[in-house]
Amino acid sequence: MTTEHTADPAAPIFRFGSFLRRGEASPDTRQIFLTGGRDADTFYRDRWSHDKIVRSTHGVNCTGSCSWNVYVKDGVITWETQAVDYPSTGPDMPEYEPRGCPRGAAFSWYTYSPTRIRYPYVRGVLLDAYRAAKARLGDPVLAWRDVVENPVTSSAYKRARGKGGLVRSSWAEATEIAAAAHVYTIKRYGPDRLAGLSVIPAMSMISYGAGSRFYELLGGTMLSFYDWYADLPVASPQVFGDQTDVPESGDWFNAGYLMMWGSNIPVTRTPDAHFMTEARYHGQKVVGISPDYADSTKFADEWLRISPGTDGALAMAMGHVILSEFHVRERTPYFLQYMTRFTDSPFLIRLKARDNAFVPGKFLVAADVATGGVVEPSSSAVRDETLASTPHAAFRPLVWDRVGGIADPGGTLADHYGPEGEGRWNLDLSGVDPVLSISELPGAEPVELLLPRFDLPGAAGQGSVGAGVVRRGVPAVRVGDEYLTTVYDVLLAQYAVGREGLPGEWPKGYDDATVPATPAWQEELTGVPAAAAERIGREFARNAEQTGGRSMIVMGAGTNHFFHSDEIYRTFLALTTMCGTQGVNGGGWAHYVGQEKVRPLTGWAQHAFALDWHRPPRQMISAGFFYLLTDQWRYDGTPVARLASPLSEGSLDGLTTADTLVESMKRGWMPSFPTFSRSSLLLGQEAREAGVDPQDWVVSQLKSGDLRFACEDPDDPENFPRILTSWRTNLLGSHAKGAEFFYRHVLGTDSAAQAEEVPEERRPKHMTWRETAAAGKIDLLLTLDFRNTSTTLYSDIVLPAATWYEKSDLSSTDMHPFVHAFDAAIDPPWEARTDFQTFQTLAALVSQLAARHLGVQTDVVAAPIAHDSPDEFANPGGVVPDIATVGLVPGVTMPKLIVTERDYTAILDKFNTIGPLADGAGMMTKGVRFSPHREIAALGRLNGTAEGGPGDGRPLVDTDAKAADMVLALSGTTNGRLAAEGFADLARRTGTELASLAEGSEDRRITFADLQAHGPQPVVTSPEWSGSEHGGRRYSAFVVNIEHSRPFHTLTGRQHYYLDHDWMRDMGESLPVFRPPLDLHHLYGEAAVGSTGSAPGGEAQVAVRYLTPHNKWSIHSQYFDNLHMLTLGRGGQTIWMSPADADKVGVRDNDWIEATNRNGVVVARAVVSHRMPEGTVFMYHAQERTMGTPLSETSGKRGGVHNSLTRVLIKPSHLIGGYAQQTYAFNYIGPTGNQRDEVTLIRRRSQEVQF
Amino acid sequence: MKVMAQIAMVMNLDKCIGCHTCSVTCKQAWTNRTGAEYMWFNNVETRPGVGYPHTWEDQDTWHGGWARTKKGRLKPRSGGRLARLAKIFANPDLPELVDYYEPWSYEYDKLLSAPKDSAAFPVARPVSQITGKPMDKITWGPNWDDDLGGSTETMSQDPVLAQMNLDVRTEIEQTFMFYLPRICEHCLNPTCVAACPSGAMYKRAEDGIVLVDQDRCRGWRMCVSSCPYKKVYFNHTTGKAEKCTLCYPRLEAGQPTICSETCVGRLRYLGVLLYDADRVGEAAAVEDPQDLYPAQRSVLLDPYDPQVVAAARRDGVPESWIQAAQDSPIWALIDTYEVALPLHPEYRTLPMVWYIPPLSPVVDQVTASGNDGEDHKILLTALSTMRIPLEYLAGLFTAGDTRPVERSLRRLAAMRSYMRDVNLGGAGDEDIAGAVGMSGAQVEDMYRLLAIAKYDDRYVIPTTHPETPRGIAALGQDVSDLIGAGDGSPEACSVSTFHGQSTLRMTSRGRAAAAASAASQPSTPGRVNLLDWGGDEHASGLFPPAPSEGSDR
């Protein structure tokens, strides 16, 4: 140090400081160094000390499944930090540690928070009425009847919903009321009037399963969630025949090219975002596609700023470039080989004459090659003239073999079932060399096709909004009277990729904006520069070519929550398949929207749906359920014709979208619970008394008209669902699309719904219209939760639940390949109980009350035609049969009718033991059989067996930990023996080598104790899923299909571009096509986007697109009310808007605004930011109006939640069932609760607010 | 040469996703309690933006850090020590609560306790945690401008924009943003330590952690105003200063700080640096602020240099610490790869939390121009078209000199290009490495450190050496005898000490107001009103009742 420095006049003071502290001052006296500090700062050291750390995880709907350390001191949970205990990904990859996010890190706040529900609560009005009735009648069931059947008491407590007055009760009393309600409802209305709502089982499988097991044992209905959330990509069953199967996040690292398309990875996949940032260092190019400057945009090498909901146009243009350059011009061998073997491209389509041209028709199937059929078997164009006599010939689509002509390539749906298909259901193409394009044949003739388009300006009127027709040519081959072409040829036509000598309208070049599918065309729709669309498309393909398919699209809610998102997704998936990226590590689609993966699927399904005791379970499509329950159909009235193809052949004529739902349910395509206009127990009893088979009885009753489907008359009190129980979810604060209609019709309380009921001429044809809509349909809203939400505050009974740090459970996700445990850090405080304990308690009480009121009953279950079973053969050719002609045939033209005996006095016994069907009838998952005899025996030794009762001698599952052991022992992913057995079963069907996938894992058994002791454990590769983790490989979907020739679960056994069901064709969606967001202006009279005007009070208002993306400060509604998150956010409901839109209505940042449309009203504060595009606002979803939301000026009521501005809109093509991959399974297919097409008016409201 | 060891941190902003997990885990562990509600030892800022507290970088207002006099001497910008002592009771440079934010909570208990026949759906109104009064409209928070929220109102106030004379337009086409996580810099030349009149602030000799001695702090708050990073806070309940401790109880055990270990972006690195304590003052006083970055680097000592190693041994640096210094990812990122840069070196405190600047996407005008898309490398290295102006980053990290920032970004970009060839199955191109002054092997090593980034590579933390004489107690007389005992005794474990939520303890004025408010709005019978409960008296509703109370209403 220089002396100059020490000459500071303040030096004596510094030295004084060093006298005070006997440390060592630096020579210039500016610093003081002390050694240690351990006594002086005992505070921090003491705070850091803790008594134990418990490793657990979070049961929140983010599919994160992160590993957390929970710190406990003096019996108090103090905080959590992420555990770093994940199994390694190997030397050359980033690890999974330390997965987590700020929301999860704030979880312990809830444990002792003032929003914690500590005791059971009951609505006071109900409680008083019940107590009085009970005192009078003595019997809980009679008391419940007295309360709900008396219109005065009933409407009194229903009207009081959501208006305070919840009072503390005891467990004994609250559960007695709930149990009595269940018993009464079963007895009076039937078990399918009970609905259980719990979501995303993967996030806490046993807590889900405890409740669903309870409901399935009763014969109640479990409601779906994946489709309801609009997270289910309907394109997945359509294209892959699979619910959703995607790569683990670690596989992003393997991609050479990554498009983040409508997926805001840093916000919605926070724990895994690092794989994306790190993959860039690996030389990966990252492209971001979003309307706003999203958090993900920061990482993108390029940002394609797209107009919301127009993504399909961009993808079509990219496809146009890829098909033009790589398929037609360069003929990239890798791509063409992939198309031939793994997609439906080479399959033959029959062309149908229309207006001096043709339209694409049905697949040519073996049944068509018959004398007098489409193709004469003797024709020289046919390789095997016995095709028509092969099994399931109507489900055996055909190709054109290069040498022999029309031929069966094997591996189609026809080979999937039945003894003849054994060893043939594979993608080996043994002996068949299909042509991809008919142009390869010498006899090819050019013909002109008519194809629909939907990108034109909308108009009022009757016809399809914005639709038109384009003319394109394809090469076709004439066989007899029939013209045939391939899917590939039609695909090229659809993408406007011309080839020499073909008639029709073709673009002059990429810059020709007049023809759909060119880069210039998309620019006008999307706002993305044509050159960028062209180049990114080309790069995506070039990278795939260079890397053998390692190009990936991470796609998210930004594109998946639209009405037409199945079509949007099909345009994306087309990119992945035309570049050979599916089934390749580092490639393919990566759909991350509400996707879940219960890795130990088989055992979990047995437990959760009580399949060990009763089959089939009642499982329902929530969008259909709530559409009917909330009476939203009375405000809808959309004629299908307004949405259908201009080339429609009429299968949907005259129907409203509501009609199509009823149609689908009556045909057994979609489930329908409550099913009939009478109790399913009563039907059983009637049949018994009439001495006829219950199935015949029901059919005859339907034929006579004495019995109807409940969906035909949702406002008939006989048809109401009566009990709705929700746990692990927040229906009314998070996912009730059309929330205001829930309040009015489901709950019977105040609502701010603005819509009018539809006039007579627009009402559904197939439904009964009652002049007065029902209000307060539900008798009991029962909710289990640990915190207060909109749902608890509307509930009749609220039971205090244990948090994730207070119970045992299982967790897995598709984001990582591990399964792990919840472990209790403390016992549930106050009077909280685990969900398992609560449902066990209810099971006990119901069993007791049933002794007097129910006993043993015969239940007729109406089950939909089921996916992954021979049911898929129900509707040959995807033709919608005329019921009047073919009659009611259960399992073919109507639901299957299955009779099961329910002993209601034995619900607890069954709840507590593993029933005989698991090992007796065996377990089926996705068509693969598992036989767990050894495992059942071992579980008995491990966990004990029951004595007496129906479960005598059976293994106990009377605790959450034992249930977890059941799940783990009975699943291939956690039990190597079963995985090996499953692959052996599957190999018999495919005839291909599969055993190596489970090799070395046969002896692996993951038990619950292992998970508690050792943290996350890698799962075993199992036929329950389509990918492979074998040898420490990152999981990627469909790897087994591509590498081991396992067919996809589709009609052709391949990935589908083409869907030939009548309804698909009539919707104009046989092929990927661009469908813009719904034109609500012309459909419902909403203000046109961008228009401005005056509110009734004279304030300026602007019409904007209303999007509800995922929030940075919450996981749906969870954590939104957490003080830490509210502090880091803005402390209440907000709507993000652009400066331009804010200026139009005089709004500044943080001003109070109101947003209104036909559905309801929202009050929020504006966040004005230039990262938002003009014409679009974001209300990050599920912000929960419980936190500081004032009263609305518009309605005078509490400002609404984000779903006050949305509603359910039914898309007919989602309702297709009974045909190949378009066949129902739970959460696999169904109408979606899409909500991204909405428009809202925004205005600045008075800045004086009242609460 | 006097060799000292410091545990330093590097954050790779290029990987930061702005998730704030670090903030929350830190908050939960350290400042989730009475008097500390508004403190975020770790916070994350969206840049451009105003930060927390509001415009903390505006030293013309706050007078933090050091000023260099014409004679080349350093003095705190807040004035010399005598000047500061003179205004000790009226420190004019203190941020006020509004500059941080007024912490609030909600009447959560009103949700379940809403009386029958309420006119509207129950709601939990916001209330101040300071006064207990309703805050019907929250108007500021610790992260108000997150993700450019309210950019039209606040962004132009970003002091870096003013300092660099940058005009950033609020148009979506020009949007850029990145995140800046911040903790205490644990500076080599900390103004806060120099400014403390009580001698309560000190820098630990063995690891350089800057701490406040809670026993000795007298609450003068000179540290708050003199810290240019505004990372010392005043606990309004205990009357003591508090700050990031670099989680020393964890570091001593060889564990990374909480903010590091819980960083899901995996962007934080911790390790040992050796430095020459004799040259700190000199380096901090170089004339040109743009020389401060090289000057600070010159103070850092090469841990492989035998002379440095010998001197370190001589000066009592434990052998395991010397080893750790050699394995240090911090040394590699600062010196070997030269990608990490200090935050605001112009404050002359020689900060020890450094940053790798963020790459950013190219503007879409460029993509629209039809740049040669066949070659990924062109797009991966187009630094000139980055969205974030280099000048802005230079304003943060190099006192305005864009060259070091550009070198850092070029190296990151070159790594991506080089590794793309490797990813495609080829060999790396030495020319690419050479163009940024590196070898292919170095690029691959840097890639492993930045991308593969295994836990043990991110955190190289030697454990403490308790066998060495240490601890204030070992110094003998307790200095508190000289001045009087403090009030910072550790609290017992309770929900309130860890979750703050039963401790809406407030001023007597606030309590009175809250009590009045509570009286007019009855709460759940049997449940304590958390707004007026001080945490000291018995609260029957907060904890489970004794079994005899039963579960009846």
CSV table of N, CA and C in Angstrom, one decimal, chain A residues 73-157:
chain,number,residue,atom,x,y,z
A,73,LYS,N,-37.3,-28.7,11.9
A,73,LYS,CA,-36.7,-28.3,13.1
A,73,LYS,C,-37.7,-28.3,14.2
A,74,ASP,N,-37.5,-28.9,15.3
A,74,ASP,CA,-38.4,-28.9,16.4
A,74,ASP,C,-39.8,-29.3,16.0
A,75,GLY,N,-39.9,-30.2,15.0
A,75,GLY,CA,-41.2,-30.6,14.6
A,75,GLY,C,-41.9,-29.6,13.6
A,76,VAL,N,-41.2,-28.5,13.3
A,76,VAL,CA,-41.8,-27.6,12.4
A,76,VAL,C,-41.1,-27.7,11.0
A,77,ILE,N,-41.9,-27.8,10.0
A,77,ILE,CA,-41.3,-27.7,8.6
A,77,ILE,C,-40.8,-26.3,8.4
A,78,THR,N,-39.5,-26.2,8.1
A,78,THR,CA,-39.0,-24.8,8.0
A,78,THR,C,-38.9,-24.3,6.6
A,79,TRP,N,-38.4,-25.2,5.7
A,79,TRP,CA,-38.3,-24.8,4.3
A,79,TRP,C,-38.0,-26.0,3.5
A,80,GLU,N,-37.8,-25.8,2.2
A,80,GLU,CA,-37.4,-26.9,1.3
A,80,GLU,C,-36.3,-26.4,0.3
A,81,THR,N,-35.4,-27.3,0.0
A,81,THR,CA,-34.5,-27.0,-1.2
A,81,THR,C,-34.5,-28.3,-2.0
A,82,GLN,N,-34.1,-28.1,-3.3
A,82,GLN,CA,-34.1,-29.2,-4.2
A,82,GLN,C,-33.1,-30.3,-3.8
A,83,ALA,N,-33.5,-31.5,-3.8
A,83,ALA,CA,-32.6,-32.6,-3.7
A,83,ALA,C,-31.8,-32.8,-5.0
A,84,VAL,N,-30.6,-33.3,-4.9
A,84,VAL,CA,-29.8,-33.5,-6.1
A,84,VAL,C,-29.5,-35.0,-6.3
A,85,ASP,N,-30.5,-35.8,-6.0
A,85,ASP,CA,-30.3,-37.2,-5.9
A,85,ASP,C,-30.7,-38.0,-7.1
A,86,TYR,N,-30.8,-37.4,-8.2
A,86,TYR,CA,-31.2,-38.2,-9.4
A,86,TYR,C,-30.1,-39.1,-9.9
A,87,PRO,N,-30.6,-40.3,-10.4
A,87,PRO,CA,-29.6,-41.2,-11.0
A,87,PRO,C,-28.9,-40.4,-12.2
A,88,SER,N,-27.7,-40.8,-12.4
A,88,SER,CA,-26.9,-40.0,-13.4
A,88,SER,C,-27.4,-40.3,-14.8
A,89,THR,N,-27.2,-39.3,-15.6
A,89,THR,CA,-27.4,-39.4,-17.1
A,89,THR,C,-26.2,-39.8,-17.8
A,90,GLY,N,-25.1,-40.1,-17.1
A,90,GLY,CA,-23.9,-40.5,-17.8
A,90,GLY,C,-22.9,-39.4,-18.0
A,91,PRO,N,-21.7,-39.7,-18.5
A,91,PRO,CA,-20.6,-38.7,-18.5
A,91,PRO,C,-20.8,-37.5,-19.4
A,92,ASP,N,-21.5,-37.7,-20.5
A,92,ASP,CA,-21.5,-36.7,-21.5
A,92,ASP,C,-22.8,-35.9,-21.6
A,93,MET,N,-23.5,-35.9,-20.6
A,93,MET,CA,-24.8,-35.1,-20.6
A,93,MET,C,-24.9,-34.3,-19.3
A,94,PRO,N,-25.6,-33.2,-19.3
A,94,PRO,CA,-26.0,-32.6,-18.1
A,94,PRO,C,-26.9,-33.5,-17.2
A,95,GLU,N,-26.8,-33.3,-15.9
A,95,GLU,CA,-27.6,-34.1,-15.1
A,95,GLU,C,-29.0,-33.5,-14.9
A,96,TYR,N,-29.9,-34.3,-14.3
A,96,TYR,CA,-31.2,-33.7,-13.9
A,96,TYR,C,-31.2,-32.8,-12.8
A,97,GLU,N,-30.2,-33.0,-11.8
A,97,GLU,CA,-30.2,-32.1,-10.7
A,97,GLU,C,-30.0,-30.6,-11.1
A,98,PRO,N,-30.6,-29.7,-10.4
A,98,PRO,CA,-31.4,-29.7,-9.3
A,98,PRO,C,-32.9,-29.3,-9.7
A,99,ARG,N,-33.7,-30.2,-10.2
A,99,ARG,CA,-35.0,-29.8,-10.7
A,99,ARG,C,-35.8,-29.1,-9.6
A,100,GLY,N,-36.5,-28.1,-10.0
A,100,GLY,CA,-37.4,-27.4,-9.1
A,100,GLY,C,-37.8,-26.1,-9.8
A,101,CYS,N,-38.5,-25.2,-9.0
A,101,CYS,CA,-38.9,-23.9,-9.5
A,101,CYS,C,-39.3,-23.1,-8.3
A,102,PRO,N,-39.5,-21.8,-8.6
A,102,PRO,CA,-39.8,-20.9,-7.4
A,102,PRO,C,-41.1,-21.2,-6.7
A,103,ARG,N,-42.0,-21.8,-7.5
A,103,ARG,CA,-43.3,-22.1,-6.9
A,103,ARG,C,-43.1,-23.2,-5.9
A,104,GLY,N,-42.5,-24.3,-6.4
A,104,GLY,CA,-42.2,-25.4,-5.5
A,104,GLY,C,-41.4,-25.0,-4.3
A,105,ALA,N,-40.5,-24.1,-4.5
A,105,ALA,CA,-39.6,-23.7,-3.4
A,105,ALA,C,-40.4,-22.9,-2.3
A,106,ALA,N,-41.6,-22.5,-2.7
A,106,ALA,CA,-42.4,-21.7,-1.7
A,106,ALA,C,-43.5,-22.6,-1.1
A,107,PHE,N,-43.4,-23.9,-1.3
A,107,PHE,CA,-44.5,-24.7,-0.9
A,107,PHE,C,-44.7,-24.8,0.6
A,108,SER,N,-43.6,-24.9,1.4
A,108,SER,CA,-43.8,-25.0,2.8
A,108,SER,C,-44.6,-23.9,3.4
A,109,TRP,N,-44.6,-22.8,2.7
A,109,TRP,CA,-45.4,-21.7,3.2
A,109,TRP,C,-46.8,-22.1,3.6
A,110,TYR,N,-47.4,-23.0,2.8
A,110,TYR,CA,-48.7,-23.5,3.0
A,110,TYR,C,-49.0,-24.2,4.3
A,111,THR,N,-47.9,-24.9,4.8
A,111,THR,CA,-48.1,-25.8,5.9
A,111,THR,C,-48.8,-25.1,7.1
A,112,TYR,N,-48.3,-24.0,7.4
A,112,TYR,CA,-48.9,-23.3,8.6
A,112,TYR,C,-49.6,-22.0,8.2
A,113,SER,N,-49.9,-21.8,7.0
A,113,SER,CA,-50.4,-20.6,6.5
A,113,SER,C,-51.8,-20.3,6.9
A,114,PRO,N,-52.2,-19.1,6.9
A,114,PRO,CA,-53.6,-18.8,7.3
A,114,PRO,C,-54.6,-19.2,6.3
A,115,THR,N,-54.2,-19.7,5.1
A,115,THR,CA,-55.2,-20.3,4.2
A,115,THR,C,-55.3,-21.8,4.4
A,116,ARG,N,-54.5,-22.3,5.2
A,116,ARG,CA,-54.6,-23.8,5.5
A,116,ARG,C,-56.0,-24.1,6.0
A,117,ILE,N,-56.5,-25.2,5.5
A,117,ILE,CA,-57.8,-25.7,6.1
A,117,ILE,C,-57.4,-26.7,7.2
A,118,ARG,N,-57.9,-26.4,8.4
A,118,ARG,CA,-57.4,-27.1,9.5
A,118,ARG,C,-58.4,-28.1,10.1
A,119,TYR,N,-59.7,-27.8,9.8
A,119,TYR,CA,-60.8,-28.7,10.3
A,119,TYR,C,-61.8,-28.9,9.2
A,120,PRO,N,-62.7,-29.9,9.4
A,120,PRO,CA,-63.8,-30.0,8.5
A,120,PRO,C,-64.8,-28.8,8.6
A,121,TYR,N,-65.3,-28.4,7.5
A,121,TYR,CA,-66.2,-27.3,7.4
A,121,TYR,C,-67.5,-27.8,6.6
A,122,VAL,N,-68.6,-27.3,7.0
A,122,VAL,CA,-69.9,-27.6,6.3
A,122,VAL,C,-70.6,-26.3,6.1
A,123,ARG,N,-71.3,-26.1,5.0
A,123,ARG,CA,-72.1,-24.9,4.8
A,123,ARG,C,-73.1,-24.8,5.9
A,124,GLY,N,-73.2,-23.7,6.6
A,124,GLY,CA,-74.0,-23.6,7.8
A,124,GLY,C,-75.5,-23.9,7.5
A,125,VAL,N,-76.0,-23.4,6.4
A,125,VAL,CA,-77.4,-23.6,6.1
A,125,VAL,C,-77.7,-25.0,5.9
A,126,LEU,N,-76.8,-25.7,5.3
A,126,LEU,CA,-77.0,-27.2,5.0
A,126,LEU,C,-76.9,-27.9,6.4
A,127,LEU,N,-75.9,-27.5,7.1
A,127,LEU,CA,-75.6,-28.2,8.4
A,127,LEU,C,-76.8,-28.1,9.3
A,128,ASP,N,-77.4,-26.9,9.4
A,128,ASP,CA,-78.6,-26.7,10.3
A,128,ASP,C,-79.7,-27.6,9.8
A,129,ALA,N,-79.9,-27.6,8.5
A,129,ALA,CA,-81.0,-28.4,7.9
A,129,ALA,C,-80.8,-29.9,8.2
A,130,TYR,N,-79.6,-30.3,8.0
A,130,TYR,CA,-79.3,-31.7,8.2
A,130,TYR,C,-79.4,-32.1,9.6
A,131,ARG,N,-78.9,-31.3,10.5
A,131,ARG,CA,-79.0,-31.6,11.9
A,131,ARG,C,-80.5,-31.7,12.4
A,132,ALA,N,-81.3,-30.8,11.9
A,132,ALA,CA,-82.7,-30.8,12.2
A,132,ALA,C,-83.4,-32.1,11.7
A,133,ALA,N,-83.0,-32.4,10.4
A,133,ALA,CA,-83.7,-33.6,9.8
A,133,ALA,C,-83.2,-34.9,10.5
A,134,LYS,N,-81.9,-34.9,10.9
A,134,LYS,CA,-81.4,-36.1,11.5
A,134,LYS,C,-82.0,-36.2,12.9
A,135,ALA,N,-82.2,-35.1,13.6
A,135,ALA,CA,-82.8,-35.2,14.9
A,135,ALA,C,-84.2,-35.8,14.8
A,136,ARG,N,-84.8,-35.4,13.7
A,136,ARG,CA,-86.2,-35.8,13.5
A,136,ARG,C,-86.3,-37.2,13.1
A,137,LEU,N,-85.4,-37.6,12.2
A,137,LEU,CA,-85.6,-38.9,11.5
A,137,LEU,C,-84.6,-40.0,12.0
A,138,GLY,N,-83.6,-39.6,12.6
A,138,GLY,CA,-82.7,-40.5,13.2
A,138,GLY,C,-81.7,-41.2,12.3
A,139,ASP,N,-82.0,-41.2,11.0
A,139,ASP,CA,-81.2,-42.0,10.1
A,139,ASP,C,-80.5,-40.9,9.1
A,140,PRO,N,-79.2,-41.0,9.0
A,140,PRO,CA,-78.5,-40.1,8.2
A,140,PRO,C,-79.0,-40.0,6.7
A,141,VAL,N,-79.2,-41.2,6.2
A,141,VAL,CA,-79.6,-41.3,4.8
A,141,VAL,C,-81.0,-40.6,4.6
A,142,LEU,N,-81.9,-40.9,5.5
A,142,LEU,CA,-83.2,-40.3,5.5
A,142,LEU,C,-83.1,-38.8,5.7
A,143,ALA,N,-82.2,-38.4,6.5
A,143,ALA,CA,-82.0,-37.0,6.8
A,143,ALA,C,-81.5,-36.3,5.5
A,144,TRP,N,-80.6,-36.9,4.8
A,144,TRP,CA,-80.1,-36.3,3.6
A,144,TRP,C,-81.2,-36.2,2.6
A,145,ARG,N,-82.0,-37.2,2.5
A,145,ARG,CA,-83.2,-37.2,1.6
A,145,ARG,C,-84.1,-36.0,1.9
A,146,ASP,N,-84.3,-35.9,3.2
A,146,ASP,CA,-85.2,-34.8,3.6
A,146,ASP,C,-84.7,-33.4,3.2
A,147,VAL,N,-83.4,-33.3,3.3
A,147,VAL,CA,-82.8,-32.0,3.0
A,147,VAL,C,-82.8,-31.7,1.5
A,148,VAL,N,-82.4,-32.7,0.7
A,148,VAL,CA,-82.3,-32.4,-0.7
A,148,VAL,C,-83.6,-32.5,-1.5
A,149,GLU,N,-84.5,-33.3,-1.0
A,149,GLU,CA,-85.8,-33.4,-1.8
A,149,GLU,C,-86.8,-32.4,-1.4
A,150,ASN,N,-86.5,-31.6,-0.3
A,150,ASN,CA,-87.4,-30.5,0.0
A,150,ASN,C,-86.9,-29.3,-0.7
A,151,PRO,N,-87.7,-28.8,-1.7
A,151,PRO,CA,-87.2,-27.7,-2.5
A,151,PRO,C,-86.8,-26.5,-1.7
A,152,VAL,N,-87.4,-26.2,-0.6
A,152,VAL,CA,-87.1,-25.1,0.2
A,152,VAL,C,-85.7,-25.2,0.8
A,153,THR,N,-85.5,-26.2,1.5
A,153,THR,CA,-84.2,-26.4,2.2
A,153,THR,C,-83.1,-26.6,1.1
A,154,SER,N,-83.4,-27.3,0.1
A,154,SER,CA,-82.5,-27.6,-1.0
A,154,SER,C,-82.0,-26.3,-1.6
A,155,SER,N,-82.9,-25.5,-2.1
A,155,SER,CA,-82.5,-24.3,-2.8
A,155,SER,C,-81.9,-23.3,-1.8
A,156,ALA,N,-82.3,-23.3,-0.6
A,156,ALA,CA,-81.7,-22.4,0.4
A,156,ALA,C,-80.2,-22.6,0.5
A,157,TYR,N,-79.8,-23.9,0.7
A,157,TYR,CA,-78.3,-24.0,0.9
A,157,TYR,C,-77.6,-23.9,-0.5
